[in-house]
């Protein structure tokens, strides 16, 4: 529990800061990655997962960077599954998913995946992700994940004005076609280029209006208290749901249940933390489980009440999203 009475149930572990995409809102093309020896090993990640569960964590989300680039992703999933009974989820850009790898991860203990997709138009997708993948690759990855039972599968999209802000309804249409949940996340000042500015930001309210102009929505009213997303069903009864995650226009910090571990072993109580807790040094210094527990409890206690993006004193953290783990 933190000093504001929030109970921490979700641990997001970035297993790598590397990525094969360079999304405009996340990573600059010339981003520099951490040295390999700086990254936590599989054994270190599994140990932290075990200790976190003993302190009350119930869900672990593997993220990055792009987690599917990790050479030992299967070992990490298997290790966490053997050491804990937490729910294991993963967020991925889906460019490298195959039925075979998904089946292996599922058999090893992965429960579900969330997939990011920001455009359905090939040229735009290329411009936004600065990758050689296509929307078709991502949708094929999503279909493979569903076929392997990694469900419920969710899709995440970030709208940036001037890039893809006219695609809200098209992206929401994916929910209807595939019976999945499509969630729109407001663009946050966490890009490695520090180029975020309000003129590129699209509010959840504007996104919802754009979706509703084509597909009227009804509130589901079943959002969990700690959920980041406000969820809606289609008024015409079509399958799938649409969610709006509004960290900038309506922060949900009061109900936050998350703690983050960066790929290089720093604990960040908040996405926007400016202070990090160096767990890797302790792991490599022979600390006992009890000392690691105390360290995690202390770090959690410092979780700030809110991110304060709207405040004039707000300063973007040095670490971009890709190095924190979104
Ligand atoms: N590479 C994986 C992916 O893209 O799904 C996992 C890591 S990525 C950092 C996790 C999520 O963070 C993605 O859904 C991405 O869209 C989101 N994200 C990255 N930068 C963001 C930003 N500046 N504002 C809002 N969401 C962001
Ligand atoms: Fe890579 Fe995900 Fe960041 Fe895009 S959002 S650059 S896929 S880590």
Short mmCIF file of C-alpha atoms and ligand atoms in Angstrom, two decimals:
data_model
loop_
_atom_site.label_atom_id
_atom_site.label_comp_id
_atom_site.label_asym_id
_atom_site.label_seq_id
_atom_site.Cartn_x
_atom_site.Cartn_y
_atom_site.Cartn_z
CA UNK A 1 0.00 0.00 0.00
CA UNK A 2 1.23 3.51 -0.66
CA UNK A 3 1.07 6.52 1.65
CA UNK A 4 -2.19 7.64 0.01
CA UNK A 5 -3.99 4.39 0.82
CA UNK A 6 -3.79 2.95 -2.68
CA UNK A 7 -3.30 -0.82 -2.85
CA UNK A 8 -0.78 -1.92 -5.46
CA UNK A 9 -1.92 -5.02 -7.37
CA UNK A 10 -0.36 -4.51 -10.82
CA UNK A 11 3.31 -4.64 -11.64
CA UNK A 12 4.42 -3.63 -15.12
CA UNK A 13 7.79 -5.06 -16.00
CA UNK A 14 9.67 -3.69 -18.96
CA UNK A 15 11.82 -6.59 -20.09
CA UNK A 16 13.69 -4.66 -22.78
CA UNK A 17 14.02 -1.05 -23.86
CA UNK A 18 14.70 -2.14 -27.45
CA UNK A 19 12.11 -1.90 -30.20
CA UNK A 20 11.80 -2.56 -33.93
CA UNK A 21 9.41 0.42 -34.26
CA UNK A 22 10.10 4.09 -33.70
CA UNK A 23 6.61 5.42 -33.04
CA UNK A 24 6.53 9.20 -33.34
CA UNK A 25 4.97 9.61 -29.88
CA UNK A 26 7.43 7.26 -28.20
CA UNK A 27 10.92 6.83 -29.67
CA UNK A 28 13.15 9.02 -31.78
CA UNK A 29 14.93 7.19 -34.62
CA UNK A 30 18.33 7.70 -32.98
CA UNK A 31 17.27 6.61 -29.49
CA UNK A 32 20.08 4.94 -27.54
CA UNK A 33 19.41 1.66 -25.82
CA UNK A 34 20.83 0.49 -22.50
CA UNK A 35 23.82 -1.86 -22.57
CA UNK A 36 22.75 -5.51 -22.41
CA UNK A 37 24.43 -6.07 -19.07
CA UNK A 38 22.39 -3.20 -17.64
CA UNK A 39 19.15 -5.10 -18.30
CA UNK A 40 17.73 -7.43 -15.68
CA UNK A 41 18.30 -11.11 -16.36
CA UNK A 42 15.49 -13.65 -16.52
CA UNK A 43 16.38 -14.89 -13.04
CA UNK A 44 16.32 -11.36 -11.64
CA UNK A 45 12.95 -10.59 -13.23
CA UNK A 46 11.47 -13.83 -11.88
CA UNK A 47 12.82 -13.14 -8.40
CA UNK A 48 11.24 -9.69 -8.33
CA UNK A 49 7.95 -11.15 -9.58
CA UNK A 50 7.95 -13.71 -6.77
CA UNK A 51 8.65 -11.12 -4.11
CA UNK A 52 6.07 -8.72 -5.55
CA UNK A 53 3.42 -11.43 -5.39
CA UNK A 54 4.28 -12.12 -1.75
CA UNK A 55 3.57 -8.41 -1.11
CA UNK A 56 0.16 -8.45 -2.79
CA UNK A 57 0.73 -8.03 -6.55
CA UNK A 58 -1.83 -10.05 -8.51
CA UNK A 59 -1.08 -9.15 -12.11
CA UNK A 60 2.13 -8.73 -14.06
CA UNK A 61 2.22 -7.13 -17.46
CA UNK A 62 5.31 -7.67 -19.57
CA UNK A 63 6.10 -4.67 -21.67
CA UNK A 64 8.98 -2.71 -23.15
CA UNK A 65 10.22 -1.49 -25.60
CA UNK A 66 8.96 -4.42 -27.58
CA UNK A 67 8.82 -7.49 -25.32
CA UNK A 68 8.70 -9.96 -28.21
CA UNK A 69 12.26 -8.91 -29.16
CA UNK A 70 13.55 -10.41 -25.90
CA UNK A 71 15.51 -13.56 -26.71
CA UNK A 72 14.25 -15.32 -23.58
CA UNK A 73 10.62 -14.21 -23.45
CA UNK A 74 9.47 -17.81 -23.10
CA UNK A 75 11.88 -18.33 -20.20
CA UNK A 76 10.62 -15.20 -18.46
CA UNK A 77 6.98 -16.26 -18.77
CA UNK A 78 7.80 -19.80 -17.67
CA UNK A 79 9.84 -18.55 -14.73
CA UNK A 80 7.12 -16.20 -13.51
CA UNK A 81 4.51 -18.93 -13.91
CA UNK A 82 6.61 -21.44 -11.95
CA UNK A 83 7.33 -18.97 -9.15
CA UNK A 84 3.92 -17.27 -8.83
CA UNK A 85 0.24 -17.62 -9.58
CA UNK A 86 -0.21 -14.02 -10.79
CA UNK A 87 -2.08 -13.26 -13.99
CA UNK A 88 0.52 -12.73 -16.74
CA UNK A 89 -0.30 -10.34 -19.58
CA UNK A 90 1.80 -8.71 -22.29
CA UNK A 91 1.58 -5.62 -24.45
CA UNK A 92 3.10 -5.76 -27.91
CA UNK A 93 3.19 -4.02 -31.26
CA UNK A 94 2.26 -7.45 -32.71
CA UNK A 95 4.65 -7.16 -35.64
CA UNK A 96 6.50 -10.37 -34.76
CA UNK A 97 3.66 -12.58 -33.52
CA UNK A 98 3.26 -16.05 -34.97
CA UNK A 99 0.81 -18.82 -34.04
CA UNK A 100 3.77 -20.89 -32.97
CA UNK A 101 5.32 -18.35 -30.60
CA UNK A 102 1.93 -17.31 -29.21
CA UNK A 103 1.02 -20.95 -28.58
CA UNK A 104 4.33 -21.48 -26.80
CA UNK A 105 3.82 -18.42 -24.58
CA UNK A 106 0.24 -19.45 -23.84
CA UNK A 107 1.31 -22.98 -22.89
CA UNK A 108 4.02 -21.53 -20.70
CA UNK A 109 1.66 -19.27 -18.75
CA UNK A 110 0.82 -16.10 -20.67
CA UNK A 111 -2.86 -15.23 -20.14
CA UNK A 112 -3.59 -12.48 -22.62
CA UNK A 113 -2.16 -9.81 -24.86
CA UNK A 114 -2.87 -6.17 -25.58
CA UNK A 115 -1.86 -4.98 -29.04
CA UNK A 116 -1.08 -1.46 -30.18
CA UNK A 117 -2.36 -0.20 -33.53
CA UNK A 118 -2.61 3.46 -34.45
CA UNK A 119 -3.59 3.47 -38.10
CA UNK A 120 -5.26 1.24 -40.65
CA UNK A 121 -3.69 3.05 -43.58
CA UNK A 122 -0.40 1.65 -44.79
CA UNK A 123 1.30 4.96 -45.54
CA UNK A 124 0.29 6.47 -42.25
CA UNK A 125 1.17 3.39 -40.28
CA UNK A 126 4.64 3.58 -41.80
CA UNK A 127 4.91 7.28 -40.99
CA UNK A 128 3.72 6.80 -37.41
CA UNK A 129 5.74 3.72 -36.53
CA UNK A 130 8.74 4.41 -38.81
CA UNK A 131 8.83 0.64 -39.35
CA UNK A 132 8.52 -1.72 -42.28
CA UNK A 133 5.46 -3.45 -40.80
CA UNK A 134 1.91 -2.83 -41.95
CA UNK A 135 -1.52 -2.67 -40.32
CA UNK A 136 -2.16 -6.03 -41.97
CA UNK A 137 0.78 -7.55 -40.05
CA UNK A 138 -0.63 -6.25 -36.77
CA UNK A 139 -4.14 -7.52 -37.49
CA UNK A 140 -2.75 -10.90 -38.49
CA UNK A 141 -0.90 -10.96 -35.16
CA UNK A 142 -4.11 -10.09 -33.33
CA UNK A 143 -6.05 -12.83 -35.13
CA UNK A 144 -3.32 -15.32 -34.22
CA UNK A 145 -3.47 -14.23 -30.56
CA UNK A 146 -7.24 -14.70 -30.51
CA UNK A 147 -6.92 -18.07 -32.22
CA UNK A 148 -4.45 -19.17 -29.54
CA UNK A 149 -6.90 -18.15 -26.79
CA UNK A 150 -4.87 -15.19 -25.50
CA UNK A 151 -8.10 -13.40 -24.69
CA UNK A 152 -9.71 -11.05 -23.97
CA UNK A 153 -7.50 -9.34 -26.52
CA UNK A 154 -7.43 -5.56 -26.34
CA UNK A 155 -6.22 -3.04 -28.89
CA UNK A 156 -4.59 0.26 -27.89
CA UNK A 157 -4.49 3.32 -30.12
CA UNK A 158 -2.93 6.75 -29.59
CA UNK A 159 -4.31 9.59 -31.72
CA UNK A 160 -1.99 12.44 -32.70
CA UNK A 161 -3.39 15.53 -34.35
CA UNK A 162 -2.23 15.81 -37.91
CA UNK A 163 -1.26 12.15 -38.08
CA UNK A 164 -4.24 9.89 -37.42
CA UNK A 165 -6.87 11.93 -35.57
CA UNK A 166 -9.40 11.29 -38.35
CA UNK A 167 -9.23 7.51 -37.81
CA UNK A 168 -11.06 7.23 -34.48
CA UNK A 169 -14.21 5.68 -35.96
CA UNK A 170 -12.25 3.40 -38.31
CA UNK A 171 -10.17 2.08 -35.40
CA UNK A 172 -13.30 1.69 -33.23
CA UNK A 173 -14.74 -0.35 -36.10
CA UNK A 174 -12.11 -2.99 -35.36
CA UNK A 175 -13.94 -3.70 -32.11
CA UNK A 176 -17.08 -4.53 -34.07
CA UNK A 177 -15.31 -6.62 -36.67
CA UNK A 178 -13.25 -8.70 -34.26
CA UNK A 179 -15.32 -8.57 -31.06
CA UNK A 180 -12.41 -7.02 -29.13
CA UNK A 181 -12.00 -3.95 -26.95
CA UNK A 182 -10.40 -0.95 -28.66
CA UNK A 183 -8.98 1.58 -26.23
CA UNK A 184 -7.93 5.09 -27.12
CA UNK A 185 -5.09 6.42 -24.93
CA UNK A 186 -4.50 10.15 -24.77
CA UNK A 187 -1.04 11.14 -25.98
CA UNK A 188 1.16 11.81 -22.93
CA UNK A 189 4.39 13.82 -22.61
CA UNK A 190 6.59 10.72 -22.50
CA UNK A 191 8.19 10.72 -25.95
CA UNK A 192 11.96 10.41 -26.15
CA UNK A 193 12.19 13.50 -28.35
CA UNK A 194 10.34 15.65 -25.78
CA UNK A 195 8.24 16.97 -28.65
CA UNK A 196 4.84 16.60 -26.95
CA UNK A 197 2.76 19.70 -27.12
CA UNK A 198 -0.89 20.40 -26.58
CA UNK A 199 -1.50 21.14 -30.27
CA UNK A 200 -0.81 17.47 -31.13
CA UNK A 201 -2.93 16.14 -28.29
CA UNK A 202 -6.45 14.83 -28.92
CA UNK A 203 -8.76 14.58 -25.90
CA UNK A 204 -10.76 11.49 -25.01
CA UNK A 205 -13.93 13.62 -25.29
CA UNK A 206 -13.10 14.62 -28.88
CA UNK A 207 -12.23 11.03 -29.75
CA UNK A 208 -15.48 9.77 -28.28
CA UNK A 209 -17.51 12.33 -30.29
CA UNK A 210 -15.75 11.20 -33.46
CA UNK A 211 -16.53 7.55 -32.72
CA UNK A 212 -20.14 8.34 -31.80
CA UNK A 213 -20.69 10.24 -35.02
CA UNK A 214 -20.54 6.84 -36.71
CA UNK A 215 -21.24 4.35 -33.92
CA UNK A 216 -23.42 5.54 -30.99
CA UNK A 217 -22.14 4.15 -27.70
CA UNK A 218 -23.64 3.21 -24.33
CA UNK A 219 -21.63 3.21 -21.09
CA UNK A 220 -20.93 -0.30 -19.82
CA UNK A 221 -20.88 0.86 -16.21
CA UNK A 222 -18.79 -2.13 -15.18
CA UNK A 223 -15.38 -0.46 -15.06
CA UNK A 224 -13.22 -1.68 -12.20
CA UNK A 225 -12.33 0.99 -9.63
CA UNK A 226 -8.64 0.78 -10.59
CA UNK A 227 -9.38 0.62 -14.33
CA UNK A 228 -7.70 3.27 -16.41
CA UNK A 229 -10.37 3.04 -19.06
CA UNK A 230 -14.01 4.18 -19.31
CA UNK A 231 -15.70 1.50 -21.34
CA UNK A 232 -18.59 1.61 -23.77
CA UNK A 233 -20.60 -0.89 -25.80
CA UNK A 234 -22.12 -0.22 -29.21
CA UNK A 235 -25.71 1.04 -28.94
CA UNK A 236 -26.77 -1.18 -31.86
CA UNK A 237 -25.63 -4.31 -30.00
CA UNK A 238 -22.64 -5.01 -32.24
CA UNK A 239 -19.88 -7.05 -30.58
CA UNK A 240 -16.80 -5.46 -29.04
CA UNK A 241 -16.26 -2.46 -26.81
CA UNK A 242 -14.58 0.90 -26.94
CA UNK A 243 -12.59 2.36 -24.03
CA UNK A 244 -11.16 5.80 -23.43
CA UNK A 245 -8.04 6.22 -21.30
CA UNK A 246 -7.68 9.88 -20.38
CA UNK A 247 -4.57 10.37 -18.25
CA UNK A 248 -4.27 14.00 -19.38
CA UNK A 249 -7.88 15.27 -19.40
CA UNK A 250 -9.21 13.16 -16.50
CA UNK A 251 -6.38 11.65 -14.51
CA UNK A 252 -7.23 8.43 -12.67
CA UNK A 253 -4.30 8.65 -10.25
CA UNK A 254 -6.56 8.34 -7.18
CA UNK A 255 -7.39 4.77 -8.14
CA UNK A 256 -3.96 3.78 -9.47
CA UNK A 257 -2.88 0.27 -8.49
CA UNK A 258 0.33 0.15 -10.53
CA UNK A 259 4.04 -0.05 -9.90
CA UNK A 260 6.65 -0.21 -12.67
CA UNK A 261 9.99 -1.89 -13.05
CA UNK A 262 12.22 -0.63 -15.85
CA UNK A 263 14.29 -2.93 -18.01
CA UNK A 264 17.42 -1.79 -16.18
CA UNK A 265 15.93 -2.60 -12.81
CA UNK A 266 14.67 0.72 -11.50
CA UNK A 267 11.40 0.83 -9.61
CA UNK A 268 9.18 3.71 -10.69
CA UNK A 269 6.14 4.23 -8.50
CA UNK A 270 4.54 6.40 -11.24
CA UNK A 271 4.93 6.75 -15.02
CA UNK A 272 5.88 10.34 -14.29
CA UNK A 273 8.16 9.69 -11.31
CA UNK A 274 11.27 11.81 -11.24
CA UNK A 275 12.82 9.62 -8.56
CA UNK A 276 13.77 6.02 -9.31
CA UNK A 277 14.63 3.22 -6.93
CA UNK A 278 17.62 1.14 -7.96
CA UNK A 279 16.51 -2.41 -7.35
CA UNK A 280 19.14 -3.84 -9.71
CA UNK A 281 21.96 -2.68 -7.47
CA UNK A 282 20.40 -4.54 -4.56
CA UNK A 283 19.72 -7.64 -6.64
CA UNK A 284 23.36 -7.72 -7.73
CA UNK A 285 24.63 -6.91 -4.26
CA UNK A 286 23.37 -10.14 -2.74
CA UNK A 287 20.39 -8.61 -0.93
CA UNK A 288 18.13 -11.09 0.87
CA UNK A 289 14.44 -11.46 -0.02
CA UNK A 290 13.58 -9.58 3.17
CA UNK A 291 15.70 -6.58 2.14
CA UNK A 292 14.17 -6.57 -1.33
CA UNK A 293 10.69 -6.71 0.20
CA UNK A 294 11.47 -3.76 2.48
CA UNK A 295 12.91 -1.86 -0.50
CA UNK A 296 9.76 -2.43 -2.59
CA UNK A 297 7.54 -1.41 0.33
CA UNK A 298 9.56 1.80 0.83
CA UNK A 299 9.53 2.63 -2.89
CA UNK A 300 5.78 2.08 -3.05
CA UNK A 301 5.27 4.33 -0.04
CA UNK A 302 6.75 7.25 -2.03
CA UNK A 303 4.23 6.95 -4.89
CA UNK A 304 3.18 10.47 -5.70
CA UNK A 305 -0.53 11.39 -5.35
CA UNK A 306 -0.82 12.31 -9.03
CA UNK A 307 1.18 13.07 -12.16
CA UNK A 308 0.30 16.77 -12.34
CA UNK A 309 0.52 17.00 -16.15
CA UNK A 310 -1.86 19.95 -16.10
CA UNK A 311 0.15 21.87 -13.49
CA UNK A 312 2.49 24.70 -14.59
CA UNK A 313 5.25 23.04 -12.55
CA UNK A 314 4.98 19.80 -14.53
CA UNK A 315 8.31 18.55 -15.87
CA UNK A 316 8.49 15.66 -18.32
CA UNK A 317 10.54 12.80 -16.85
CA UNK A 318 13.90 12.18 -18.52
CA UNK A 319 12.98 8.59 -19.26
CA UNK A 320 10.70 8.09 -22.27
CA UNK A 321 7.81 5.62 -22.27
CA UNK A 322 9.88 3.02 -24.12
CA UNK A 323 12.44 2.95 -21.31
CA UNK A 324 9.82 2.93 -18.56
CA UNK A 325 7.45 0.35 -19.93
CA UNK A 326 3.97 1.52 -20.88
N1 LIG B 1 6.00 -1.93 -27.82
C1 LIG B 1 4.78 -2.33 -27.19
C2 LIG B 1 3.59 -1.62 -27.77
O1 LIG B 1 3.77 -0.64 -28.48
O2 LIG B 1 2.48 -2.07 -27.52
C3 LIG B 1 4.79 -2.16 -25.68
C4 LIG B 1 5.42 -0.93 -25.12
S1 LIG B 1 4.61 0.59 -25.52
C5 LIG B 1 5.64 1.77 -24.70
C6 LIG B 1 3.14 0.46 -24.52
C7 LIG B 1 2.02 1.39 -24.87
O3 LIG B 1 2.43 2.70 -24.60
C8 LIG B 1 1.57 1.35 -26.32
O4 LIG B 1 0.19 1.09 -26.39
C9 LIG B 1 1.87 2.74 -26.82
O5 LIG B 1 0.91 3.18 -27.75
C10 LIG B 1 1.81 3.54 -25.54
N2 LIG B 1 2.57 4.79 -25.61
C11 LIG B 1 3.86 4.98 -25.94
N3 LIG B 1 4.20 6.29 -25.88
C12 LIG B 1 3.07 6.95 -25.50
C13 LIG B 1 2.76 8.32 -25.25
N4 LIG B 1 3.69 9.28 -25.39
N5 LIG B 1 1.50 8.63 -24.87
C14 LIG B 1 0.56 7.67 -24.73
N6 LIG B 1 0.79 6.35 -24.93
C15 LIG B 1 2.02 6.00 -25.32
FE1 LIG B 2 8.10 0.55 -29.82
FE2 LIG B 2 5.80 0.35 -28.48
FE3 LIG B 2 7.28 2.62 -28.35
FE4 LIG B 2 6.05 2.02 -30.62
S1 LIG B 2 5.05 2.46 -28.65
S2 LIG B 2 8.21 2.68 -30.43
S3 LIG B 2 6.14 -0.17 -30.66
S4 LIG B 2 7.86 0.64 -27.58
#
